[in-house]
Coordinates of N, CA and C in Angstrom, one line a residue:
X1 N 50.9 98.1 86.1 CA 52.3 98.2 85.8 C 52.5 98.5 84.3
X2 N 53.3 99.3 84.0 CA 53.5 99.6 82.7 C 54.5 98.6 81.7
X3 N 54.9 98.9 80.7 CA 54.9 97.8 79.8 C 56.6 98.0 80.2
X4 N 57.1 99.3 80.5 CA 58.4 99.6 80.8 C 59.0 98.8 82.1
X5 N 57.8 99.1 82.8 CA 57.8 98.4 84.4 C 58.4 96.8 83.9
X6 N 57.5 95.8 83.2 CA 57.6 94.8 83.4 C 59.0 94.4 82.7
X7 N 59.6 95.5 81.7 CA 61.1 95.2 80.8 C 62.0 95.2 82.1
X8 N 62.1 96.1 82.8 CA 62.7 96.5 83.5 C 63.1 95.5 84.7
X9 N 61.9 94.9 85.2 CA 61.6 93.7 86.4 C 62.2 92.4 85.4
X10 N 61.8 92.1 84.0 CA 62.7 90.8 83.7 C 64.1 90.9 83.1
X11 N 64.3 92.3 83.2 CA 66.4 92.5 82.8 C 66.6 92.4 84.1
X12 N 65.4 92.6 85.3 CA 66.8 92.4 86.7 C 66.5 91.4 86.5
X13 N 65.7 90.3 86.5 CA 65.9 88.6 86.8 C 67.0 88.5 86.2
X14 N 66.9 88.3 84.9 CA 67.8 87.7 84.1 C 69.2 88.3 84.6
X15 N 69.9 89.4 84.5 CA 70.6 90.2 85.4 C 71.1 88.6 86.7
X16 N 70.1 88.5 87.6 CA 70.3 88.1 88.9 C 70.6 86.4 88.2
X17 N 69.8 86.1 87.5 CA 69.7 84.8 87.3 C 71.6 84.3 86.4
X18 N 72.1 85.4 85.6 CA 73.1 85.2 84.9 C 74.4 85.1 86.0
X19 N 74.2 86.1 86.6 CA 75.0 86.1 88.0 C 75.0 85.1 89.2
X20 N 73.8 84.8 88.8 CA 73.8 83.5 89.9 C 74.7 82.2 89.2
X21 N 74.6 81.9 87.7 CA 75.1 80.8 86.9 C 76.6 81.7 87.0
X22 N 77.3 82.5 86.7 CA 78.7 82.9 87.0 C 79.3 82.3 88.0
X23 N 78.8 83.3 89.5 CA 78.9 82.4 90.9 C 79.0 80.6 91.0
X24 N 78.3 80.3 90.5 CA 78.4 78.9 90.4 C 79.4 78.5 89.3
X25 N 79.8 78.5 88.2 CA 80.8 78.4 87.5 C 81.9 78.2 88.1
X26 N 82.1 79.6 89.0 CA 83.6 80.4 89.8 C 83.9 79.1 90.4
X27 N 82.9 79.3 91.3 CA 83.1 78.4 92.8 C 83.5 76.7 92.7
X28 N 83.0 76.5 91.0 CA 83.1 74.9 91.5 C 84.7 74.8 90.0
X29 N 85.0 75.9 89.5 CA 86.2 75.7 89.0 C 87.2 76.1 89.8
X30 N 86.8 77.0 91.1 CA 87.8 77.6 91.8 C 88.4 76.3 92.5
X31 N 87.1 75.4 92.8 CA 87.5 74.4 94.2 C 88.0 73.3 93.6
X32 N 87.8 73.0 92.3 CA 88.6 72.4 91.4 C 90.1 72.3 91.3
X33 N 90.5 73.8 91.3 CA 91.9 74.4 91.3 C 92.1 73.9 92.4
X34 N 91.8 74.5 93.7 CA 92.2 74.8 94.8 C 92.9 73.3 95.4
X35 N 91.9 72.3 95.1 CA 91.9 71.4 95.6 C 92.7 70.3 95.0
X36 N 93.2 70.8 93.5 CA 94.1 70.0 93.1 C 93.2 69.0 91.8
X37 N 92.2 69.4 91.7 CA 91.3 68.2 91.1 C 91.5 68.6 89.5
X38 N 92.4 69.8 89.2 CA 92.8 70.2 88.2 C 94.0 71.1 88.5
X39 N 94.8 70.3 87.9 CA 96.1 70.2 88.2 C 97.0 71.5 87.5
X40 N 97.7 72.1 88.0 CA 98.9 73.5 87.1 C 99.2 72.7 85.3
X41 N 98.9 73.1 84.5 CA 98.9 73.0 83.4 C 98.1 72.1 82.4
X42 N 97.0 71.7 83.0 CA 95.7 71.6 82.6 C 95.1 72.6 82.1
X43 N 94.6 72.2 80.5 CA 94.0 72.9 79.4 C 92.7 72.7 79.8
X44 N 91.5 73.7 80.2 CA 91.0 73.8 79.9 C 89.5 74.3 78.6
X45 N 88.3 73.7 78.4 CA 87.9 74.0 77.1 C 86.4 75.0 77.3
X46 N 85.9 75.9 77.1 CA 84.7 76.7 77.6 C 83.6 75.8 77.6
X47 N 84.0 75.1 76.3 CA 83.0 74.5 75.7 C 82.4 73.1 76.7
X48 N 83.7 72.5 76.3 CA 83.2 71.3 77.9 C 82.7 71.5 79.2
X49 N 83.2 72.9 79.4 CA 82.6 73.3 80.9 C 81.4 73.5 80.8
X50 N 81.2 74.1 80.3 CA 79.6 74.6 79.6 C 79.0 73.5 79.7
X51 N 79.3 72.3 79.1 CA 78.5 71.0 79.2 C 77.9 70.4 80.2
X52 N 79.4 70.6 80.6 CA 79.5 69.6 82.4 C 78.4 70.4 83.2
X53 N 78.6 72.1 82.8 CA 77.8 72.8 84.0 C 76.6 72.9 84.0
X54 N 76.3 72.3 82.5 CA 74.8 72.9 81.5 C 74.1 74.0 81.9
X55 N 75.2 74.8 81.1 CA 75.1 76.4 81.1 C 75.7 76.6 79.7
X56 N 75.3 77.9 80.0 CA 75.8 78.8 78.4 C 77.4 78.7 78.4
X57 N 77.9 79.0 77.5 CA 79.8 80.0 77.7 C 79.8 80.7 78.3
X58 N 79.2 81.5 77.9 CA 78.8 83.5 78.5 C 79.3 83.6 80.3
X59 N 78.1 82.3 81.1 CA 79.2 82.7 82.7 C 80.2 81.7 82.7
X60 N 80.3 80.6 82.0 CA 81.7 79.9 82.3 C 82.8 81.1 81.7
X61 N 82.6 82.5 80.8 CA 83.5 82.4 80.3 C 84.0 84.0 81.3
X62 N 82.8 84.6 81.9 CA 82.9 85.7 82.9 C 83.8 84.8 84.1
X63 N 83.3 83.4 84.6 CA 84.1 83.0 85.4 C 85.3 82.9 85.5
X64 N 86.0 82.0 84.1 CA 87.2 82.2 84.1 C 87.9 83.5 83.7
X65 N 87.2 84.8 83.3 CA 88.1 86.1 83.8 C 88.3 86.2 84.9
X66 N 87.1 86.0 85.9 CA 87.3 86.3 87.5 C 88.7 85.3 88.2
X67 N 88.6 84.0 87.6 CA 89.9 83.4 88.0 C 91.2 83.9 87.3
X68 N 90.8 83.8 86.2 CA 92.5 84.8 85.8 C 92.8 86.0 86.3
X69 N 91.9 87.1 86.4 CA 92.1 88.0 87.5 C 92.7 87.7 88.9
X70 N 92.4 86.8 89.4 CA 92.9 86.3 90.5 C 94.1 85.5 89.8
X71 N 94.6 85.8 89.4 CA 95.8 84.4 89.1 C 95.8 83.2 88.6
X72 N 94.4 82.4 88.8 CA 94.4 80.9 88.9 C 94.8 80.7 87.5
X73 N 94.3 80.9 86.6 CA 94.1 80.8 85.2 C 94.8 81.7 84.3
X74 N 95.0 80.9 83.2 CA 95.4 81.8 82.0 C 95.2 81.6 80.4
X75 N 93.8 82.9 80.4 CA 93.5 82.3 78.6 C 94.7 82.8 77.7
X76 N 94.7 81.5 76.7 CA 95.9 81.1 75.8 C 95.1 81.2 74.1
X77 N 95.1 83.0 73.2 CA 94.5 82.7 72.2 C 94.6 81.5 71.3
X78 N 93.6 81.0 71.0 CA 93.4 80.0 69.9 C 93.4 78.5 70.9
X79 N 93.9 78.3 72.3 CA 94.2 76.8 72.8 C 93.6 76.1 73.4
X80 N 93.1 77.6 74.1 CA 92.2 77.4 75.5 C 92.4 77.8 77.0
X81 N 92.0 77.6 77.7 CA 92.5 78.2 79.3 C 93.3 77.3 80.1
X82 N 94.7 78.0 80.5 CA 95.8 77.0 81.3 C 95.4 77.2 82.7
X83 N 95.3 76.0 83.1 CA 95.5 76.3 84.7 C 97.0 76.8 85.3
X84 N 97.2 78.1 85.9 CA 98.5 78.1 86.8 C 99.1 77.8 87.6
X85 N 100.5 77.7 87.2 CA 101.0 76.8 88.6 C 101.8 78.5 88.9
X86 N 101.8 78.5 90.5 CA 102.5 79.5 91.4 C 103.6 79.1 91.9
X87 N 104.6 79.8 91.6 CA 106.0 79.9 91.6 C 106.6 79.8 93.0
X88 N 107.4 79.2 93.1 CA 107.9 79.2 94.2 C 108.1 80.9 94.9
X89 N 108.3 81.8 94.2 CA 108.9 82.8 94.6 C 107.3 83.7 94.7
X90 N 106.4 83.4 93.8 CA 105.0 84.3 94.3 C 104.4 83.3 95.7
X91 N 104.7 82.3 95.7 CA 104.5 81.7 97.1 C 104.9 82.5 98.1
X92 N 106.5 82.5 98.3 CA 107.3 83.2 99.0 C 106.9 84.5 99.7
X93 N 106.5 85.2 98.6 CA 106.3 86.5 99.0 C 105.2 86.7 99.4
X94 N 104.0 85.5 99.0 CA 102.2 85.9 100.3 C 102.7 85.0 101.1
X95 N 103.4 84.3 101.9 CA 103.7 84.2 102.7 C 104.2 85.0 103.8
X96 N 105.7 85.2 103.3 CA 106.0 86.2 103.7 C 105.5 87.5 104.5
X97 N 104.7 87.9 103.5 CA 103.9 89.2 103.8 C 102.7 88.7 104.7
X98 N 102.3 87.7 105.0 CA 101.7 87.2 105.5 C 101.8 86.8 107.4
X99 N 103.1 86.5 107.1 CA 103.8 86.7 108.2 C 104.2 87.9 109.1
X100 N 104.3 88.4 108.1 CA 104.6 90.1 108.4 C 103.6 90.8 109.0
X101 N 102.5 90.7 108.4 CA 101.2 91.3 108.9 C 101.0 90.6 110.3
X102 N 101.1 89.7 110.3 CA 101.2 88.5 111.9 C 101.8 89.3 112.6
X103 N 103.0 89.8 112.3 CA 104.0 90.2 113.2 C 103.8 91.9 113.6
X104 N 103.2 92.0 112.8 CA 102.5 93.5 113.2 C 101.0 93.7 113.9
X105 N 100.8 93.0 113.7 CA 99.2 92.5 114.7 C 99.5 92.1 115.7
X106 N 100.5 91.4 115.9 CA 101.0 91.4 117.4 C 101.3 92.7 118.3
X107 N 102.1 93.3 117.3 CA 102.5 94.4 117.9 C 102.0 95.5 118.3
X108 N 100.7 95.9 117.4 CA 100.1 96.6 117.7 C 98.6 96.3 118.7
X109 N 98.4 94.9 118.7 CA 97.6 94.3 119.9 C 98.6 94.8 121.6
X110 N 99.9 94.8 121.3 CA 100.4 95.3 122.8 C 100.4 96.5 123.0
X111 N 100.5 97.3 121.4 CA 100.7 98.7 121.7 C 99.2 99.4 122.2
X112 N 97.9 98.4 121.8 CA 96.4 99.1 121.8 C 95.7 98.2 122.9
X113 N 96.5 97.7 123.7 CA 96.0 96.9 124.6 C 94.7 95.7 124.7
X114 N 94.7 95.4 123.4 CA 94.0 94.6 122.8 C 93.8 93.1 123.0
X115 N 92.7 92.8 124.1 CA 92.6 91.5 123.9 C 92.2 90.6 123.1
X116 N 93.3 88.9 122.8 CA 93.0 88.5 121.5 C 91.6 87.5 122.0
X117 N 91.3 86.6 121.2 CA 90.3 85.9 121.4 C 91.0 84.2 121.0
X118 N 91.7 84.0 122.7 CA 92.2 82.5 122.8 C 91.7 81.3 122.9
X119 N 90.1 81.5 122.7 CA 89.0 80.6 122.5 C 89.2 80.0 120.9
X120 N 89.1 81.2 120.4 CA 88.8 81.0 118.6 C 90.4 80.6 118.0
X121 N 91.6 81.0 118.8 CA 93.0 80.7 118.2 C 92.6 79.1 119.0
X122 N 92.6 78.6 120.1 CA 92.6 77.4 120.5 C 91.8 76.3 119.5
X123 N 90.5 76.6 119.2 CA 89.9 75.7 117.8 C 90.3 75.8 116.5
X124 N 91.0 76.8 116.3 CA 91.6 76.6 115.2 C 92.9 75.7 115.2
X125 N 93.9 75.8 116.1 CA 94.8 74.8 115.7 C 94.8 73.5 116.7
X126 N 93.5 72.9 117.6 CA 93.5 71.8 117.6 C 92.5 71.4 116.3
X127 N 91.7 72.1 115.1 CA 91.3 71.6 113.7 C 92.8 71.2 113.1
X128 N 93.8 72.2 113.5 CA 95.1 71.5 112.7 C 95.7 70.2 113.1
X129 N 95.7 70.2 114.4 CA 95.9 68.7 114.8 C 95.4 67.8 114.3
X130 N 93.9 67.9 114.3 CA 93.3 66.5 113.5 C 93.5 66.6 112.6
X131 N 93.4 67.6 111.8 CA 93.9 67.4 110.6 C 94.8 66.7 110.0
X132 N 96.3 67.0 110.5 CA 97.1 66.2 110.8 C 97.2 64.7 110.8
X133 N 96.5 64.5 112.0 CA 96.0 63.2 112.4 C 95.3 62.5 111.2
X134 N 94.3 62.7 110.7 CA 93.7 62.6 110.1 C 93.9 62.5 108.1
X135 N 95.3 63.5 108.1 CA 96.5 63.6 106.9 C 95.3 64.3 105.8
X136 N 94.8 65.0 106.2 CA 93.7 65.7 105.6 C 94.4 67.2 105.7
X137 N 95.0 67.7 104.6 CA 96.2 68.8 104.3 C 95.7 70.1 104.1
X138 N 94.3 69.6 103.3 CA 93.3 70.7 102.6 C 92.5 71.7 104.1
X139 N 92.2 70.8 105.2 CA 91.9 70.8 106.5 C 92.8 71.6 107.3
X140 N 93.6 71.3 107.1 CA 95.2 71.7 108.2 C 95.4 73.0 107.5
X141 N 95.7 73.7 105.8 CA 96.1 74.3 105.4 C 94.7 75.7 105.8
X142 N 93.4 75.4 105.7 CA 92.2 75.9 105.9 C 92.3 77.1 107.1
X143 N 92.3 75.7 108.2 CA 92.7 76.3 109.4 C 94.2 76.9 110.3
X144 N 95.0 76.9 109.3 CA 96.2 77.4 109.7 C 96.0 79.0 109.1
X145 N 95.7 78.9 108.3 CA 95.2 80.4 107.1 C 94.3 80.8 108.1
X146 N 92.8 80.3 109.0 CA 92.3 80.9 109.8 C 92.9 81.9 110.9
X147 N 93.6 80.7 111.7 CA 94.9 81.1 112.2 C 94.8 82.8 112.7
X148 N 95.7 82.5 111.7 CA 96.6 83.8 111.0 C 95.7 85.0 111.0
X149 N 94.2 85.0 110.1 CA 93.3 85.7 110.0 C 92.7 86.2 111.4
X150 N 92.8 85.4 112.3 CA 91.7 85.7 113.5 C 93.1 86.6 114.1
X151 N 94.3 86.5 114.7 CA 95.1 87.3 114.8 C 94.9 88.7 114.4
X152 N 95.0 88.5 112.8 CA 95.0 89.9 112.1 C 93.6 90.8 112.2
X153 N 92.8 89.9 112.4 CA 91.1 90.8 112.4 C 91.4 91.6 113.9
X154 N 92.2 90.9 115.1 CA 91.8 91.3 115.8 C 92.5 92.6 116.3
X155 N 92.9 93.5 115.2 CA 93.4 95.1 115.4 C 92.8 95.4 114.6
X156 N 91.4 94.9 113.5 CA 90.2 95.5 113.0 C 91.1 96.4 111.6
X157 N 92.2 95.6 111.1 CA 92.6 96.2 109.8 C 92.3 95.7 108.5
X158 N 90.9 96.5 107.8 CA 90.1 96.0 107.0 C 91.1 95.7 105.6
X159 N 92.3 96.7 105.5 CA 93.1 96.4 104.5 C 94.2 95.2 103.9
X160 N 94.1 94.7 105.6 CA 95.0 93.4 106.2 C 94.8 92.4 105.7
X161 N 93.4 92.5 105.8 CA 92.3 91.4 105.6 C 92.0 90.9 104.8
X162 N 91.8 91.8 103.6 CA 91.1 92.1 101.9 C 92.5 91.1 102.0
X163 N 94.1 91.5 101.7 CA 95.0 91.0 101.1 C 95.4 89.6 101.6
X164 N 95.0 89.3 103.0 CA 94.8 87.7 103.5 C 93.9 87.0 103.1
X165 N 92.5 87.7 102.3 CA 91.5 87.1 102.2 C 92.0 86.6 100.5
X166 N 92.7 87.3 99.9 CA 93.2 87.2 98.5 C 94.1 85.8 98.2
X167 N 95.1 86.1 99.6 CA 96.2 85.0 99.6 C 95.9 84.2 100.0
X168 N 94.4 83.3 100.6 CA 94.4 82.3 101.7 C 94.3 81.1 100.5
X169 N 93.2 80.8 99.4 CA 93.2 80.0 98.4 C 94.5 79.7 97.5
X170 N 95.4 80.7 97.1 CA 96.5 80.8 96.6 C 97.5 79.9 97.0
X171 N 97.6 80.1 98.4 CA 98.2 79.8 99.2 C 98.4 78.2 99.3
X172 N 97.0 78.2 99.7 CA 95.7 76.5 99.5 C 96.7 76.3 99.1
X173 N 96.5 76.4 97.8 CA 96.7 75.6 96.1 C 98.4 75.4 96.0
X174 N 99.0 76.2 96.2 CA 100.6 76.1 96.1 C 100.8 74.6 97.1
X175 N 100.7 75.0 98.2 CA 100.9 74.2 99.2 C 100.3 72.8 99.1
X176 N 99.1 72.9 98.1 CA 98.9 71.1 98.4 C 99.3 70.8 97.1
X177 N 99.1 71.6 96.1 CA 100.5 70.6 95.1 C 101.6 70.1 95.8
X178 N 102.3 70.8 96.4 CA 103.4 70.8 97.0 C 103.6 69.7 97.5
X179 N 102.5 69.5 98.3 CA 102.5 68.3 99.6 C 102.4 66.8 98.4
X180 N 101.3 67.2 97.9 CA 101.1 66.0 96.2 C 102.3 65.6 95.7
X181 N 103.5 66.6 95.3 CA 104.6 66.3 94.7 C 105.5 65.5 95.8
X182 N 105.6 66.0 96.9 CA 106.5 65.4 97.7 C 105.7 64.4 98.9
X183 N 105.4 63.5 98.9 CA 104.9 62.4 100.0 C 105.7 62.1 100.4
X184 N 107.1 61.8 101.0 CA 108.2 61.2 101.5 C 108.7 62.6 102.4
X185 N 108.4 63.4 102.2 CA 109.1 64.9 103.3 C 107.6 65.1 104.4
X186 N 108.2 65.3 105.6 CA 107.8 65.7 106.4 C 106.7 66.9 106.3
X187 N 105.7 67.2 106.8 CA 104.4 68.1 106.3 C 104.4 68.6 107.3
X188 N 103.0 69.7 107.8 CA 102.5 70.5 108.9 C 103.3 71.2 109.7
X189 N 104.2 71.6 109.0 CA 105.0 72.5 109.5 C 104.1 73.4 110.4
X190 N 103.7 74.1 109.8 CA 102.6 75.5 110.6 C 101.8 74.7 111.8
X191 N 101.7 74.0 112.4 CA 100.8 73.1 113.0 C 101.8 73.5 114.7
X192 N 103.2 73.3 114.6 CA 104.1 73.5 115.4 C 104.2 74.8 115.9
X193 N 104.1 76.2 114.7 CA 104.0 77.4 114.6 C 103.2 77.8 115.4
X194 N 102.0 77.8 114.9 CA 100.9 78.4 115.4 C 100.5 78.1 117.2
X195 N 100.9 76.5 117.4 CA 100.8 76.3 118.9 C 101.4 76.9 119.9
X196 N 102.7 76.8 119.0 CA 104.2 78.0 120.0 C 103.4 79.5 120.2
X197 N 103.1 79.8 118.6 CA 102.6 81.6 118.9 C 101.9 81.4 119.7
X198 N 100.4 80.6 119.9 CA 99.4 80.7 120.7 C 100.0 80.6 122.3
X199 N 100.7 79.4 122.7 CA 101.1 79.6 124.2 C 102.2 80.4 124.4
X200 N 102.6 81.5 123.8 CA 103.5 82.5 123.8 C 102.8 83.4 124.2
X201 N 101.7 83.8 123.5 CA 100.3 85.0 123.9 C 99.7 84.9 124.7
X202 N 99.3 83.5 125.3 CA 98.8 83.3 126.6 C 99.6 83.4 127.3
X203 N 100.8 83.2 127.5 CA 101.9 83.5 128.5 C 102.3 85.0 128.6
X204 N 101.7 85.4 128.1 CA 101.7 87.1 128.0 C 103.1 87.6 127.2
X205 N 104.1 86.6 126.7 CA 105.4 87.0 125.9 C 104.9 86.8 124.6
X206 N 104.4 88.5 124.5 CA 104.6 89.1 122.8 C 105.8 88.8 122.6
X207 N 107.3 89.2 122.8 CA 108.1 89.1 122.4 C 108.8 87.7 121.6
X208 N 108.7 86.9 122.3 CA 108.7 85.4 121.9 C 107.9 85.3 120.9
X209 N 106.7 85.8 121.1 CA 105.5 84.8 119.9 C 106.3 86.0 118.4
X210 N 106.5 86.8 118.6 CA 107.2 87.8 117.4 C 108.7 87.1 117.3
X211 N 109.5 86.6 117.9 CA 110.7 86.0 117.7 C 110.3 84.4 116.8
X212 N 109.2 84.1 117.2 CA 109.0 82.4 117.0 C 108.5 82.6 115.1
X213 N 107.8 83.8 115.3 CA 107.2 84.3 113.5 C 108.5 84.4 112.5
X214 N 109.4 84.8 112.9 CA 111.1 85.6 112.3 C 111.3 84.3 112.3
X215 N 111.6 83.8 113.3 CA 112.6 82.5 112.9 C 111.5 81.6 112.0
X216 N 110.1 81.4 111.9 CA 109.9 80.8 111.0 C 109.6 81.0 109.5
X217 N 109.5 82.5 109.6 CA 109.9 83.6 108.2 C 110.5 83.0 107.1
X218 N 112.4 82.7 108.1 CA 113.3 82.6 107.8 C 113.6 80.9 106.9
X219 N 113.2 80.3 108.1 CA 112.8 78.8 107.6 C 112.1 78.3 106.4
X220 N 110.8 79.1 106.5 CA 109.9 79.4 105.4 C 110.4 79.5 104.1
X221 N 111.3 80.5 103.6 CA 112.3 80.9 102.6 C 112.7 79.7 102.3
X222 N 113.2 79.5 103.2 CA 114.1 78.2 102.7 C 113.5 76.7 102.3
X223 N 112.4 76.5 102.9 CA 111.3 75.7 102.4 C 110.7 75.7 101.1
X224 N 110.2 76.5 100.8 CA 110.0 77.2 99.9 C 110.7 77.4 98.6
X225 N 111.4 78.0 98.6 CA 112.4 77.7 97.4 C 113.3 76.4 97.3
X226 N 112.9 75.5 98.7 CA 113.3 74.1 98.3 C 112.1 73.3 97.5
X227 N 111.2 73.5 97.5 CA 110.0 72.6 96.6 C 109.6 72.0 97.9
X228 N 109.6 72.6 99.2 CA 109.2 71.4 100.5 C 107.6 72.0 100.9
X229 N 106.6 71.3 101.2 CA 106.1 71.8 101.6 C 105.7 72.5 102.8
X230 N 104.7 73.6 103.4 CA 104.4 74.0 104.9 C 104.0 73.1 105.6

C-alpha cells in the first residue's frame, strides 16, 4: 500500500470517527430537548457540553447547527445557545397539516383500494392506553405520532413522510411542555381520536373516520392557542 493509500484510509477513519462523535452529541442533546430535561430558554455553553460529552467543540458545535436547523436551538453571538420554545401557532400549523395529510391518506386509501394494516393501528393505540394509564405522556405522545405515520405510509407517500418524520419530535417537545405547564387540565386527548378513526376504518366508514379528523382539526385550534395540552 502506498504512503497515499494509508493518508487516505486514516482521513476516512477520522472522517467516520468525527461523525460518529457528532451523531452522539445530536441524539443525547436532541433527547434532552425533546424530553424536557432542558427546558425552552435554557442557555446553553459548547464548552460545558464538550465536558460532560468528553469530546472536542468541533461535534458538539456541528451538533448544535443540526438542531438549529431543525428549530430546536438558537445560537445567540457572544451568549451562547438558547433552547427554543415553539409557539403556539408553529404548533398549530404541524399539526394541522398533519391532520391534513391523515385526511388525505384516507382518501386516497378509498380511492386506490388500499388495505390499511389494523394490526399495527391496533398496537399502536392500545401503547396509548397504557400510556395513559401509566401517565407516561412521552409514551402516549410517541405512539399517537406513530399513529398517524402508519396511516400515512400506507399510500407509500415518501414526501408525507420526510415532513411527519420532521414534525414528530417538534411536536414531542411542544406538547409535553405543555402537559409540564398545565397538570390540573385534562391530557390524552389523541388517545380518544385515534380509537374513533381506527373503529371507523374497520367499520368500513371512511367517511366518519374523515369527519372525526375535521372535527378534531377544529378542536385542536382551539386547544392550542389555549396553552391546553393534546
Amino acid at each position: 500500500m502506498f504512503k497515499s493509500d494509508f493518508h487516505s484510509l486514516w482521513k476516512g477513519i477520522f472522517a467516520m470517527k468525527s461523525q460518529s462523535l457528532v451523531h452522539t452529541a445530536y441524539k443525547v442533546l436532541k433527547e434532552r430537548i425533546v424530553e424536557g430535561h432542558l427546558m425552552p430558554g435554557t442557555m446553553l455553553s459548547e464548552n460545558e457540553l464538550a465536558e460532560e460529552l468528553q469530546m472536542s467543540r468541533t461535534p458538539v458545535r456541528n451538533a448544535i447547527t443540526l438542531l438549529e436547523a431543525e428549530g430546536f436551538v438558537l445560537s445567540l453571538k457572544n451568549r451562547g445557545v438558547l433552547v427554543k420554545e415553539i409557539s403556539s401557532k408553529e404548533m398549530m400549523d404541524m399539526f394541522e397539516t398533519t391532520l391534513a395529510m391523515l385526511a388525505y391518506a384516507l382518501d386516497m386509501t378509498k380511492e386506490l383500494s388500499i388495505q390499511m394494516n389494523f394490526e399495527k393501528l391496533d398496537e399502536f393505540v392500545q401503547k396509548q392506553m397504557e400510556a395513559e394509564k401509566a401517565d407516561d405522556y412521552l409514551s402516549y405522545m410517541k405512539n399517537s405520532m406513530l399513529f398517524f405515520k402508519a396511516v400515512i405510509s400506507s399510500i407509500n407517500n415518501r414526501a408525507m413522510l420526510d415532513v411527519m418524520e420532521g414534525y414528530c419530535d417538534k411536536l414531542a417537545m411542544a406538547a409535553y411542555i405543555n402537559y409540564l405547564k398545565t397538570p390540573y387540565v385534562k391530557h390524552y386527548s389523541a388517545n380518544h381520536l385515534n380509537l374513533s378513526i381506527l373503529e371507523a376504518l374497520k367499520a368500513g366508514n371512511d367517511e366518519e373516520a374523515r369527519r372525526i379528523i375535521k372535527g378534531f382539526s377544529m378542536a385542536t385550534r382551539s386547544r392550542i392557542m389555549s396553552g391546553i395540552p393534546l
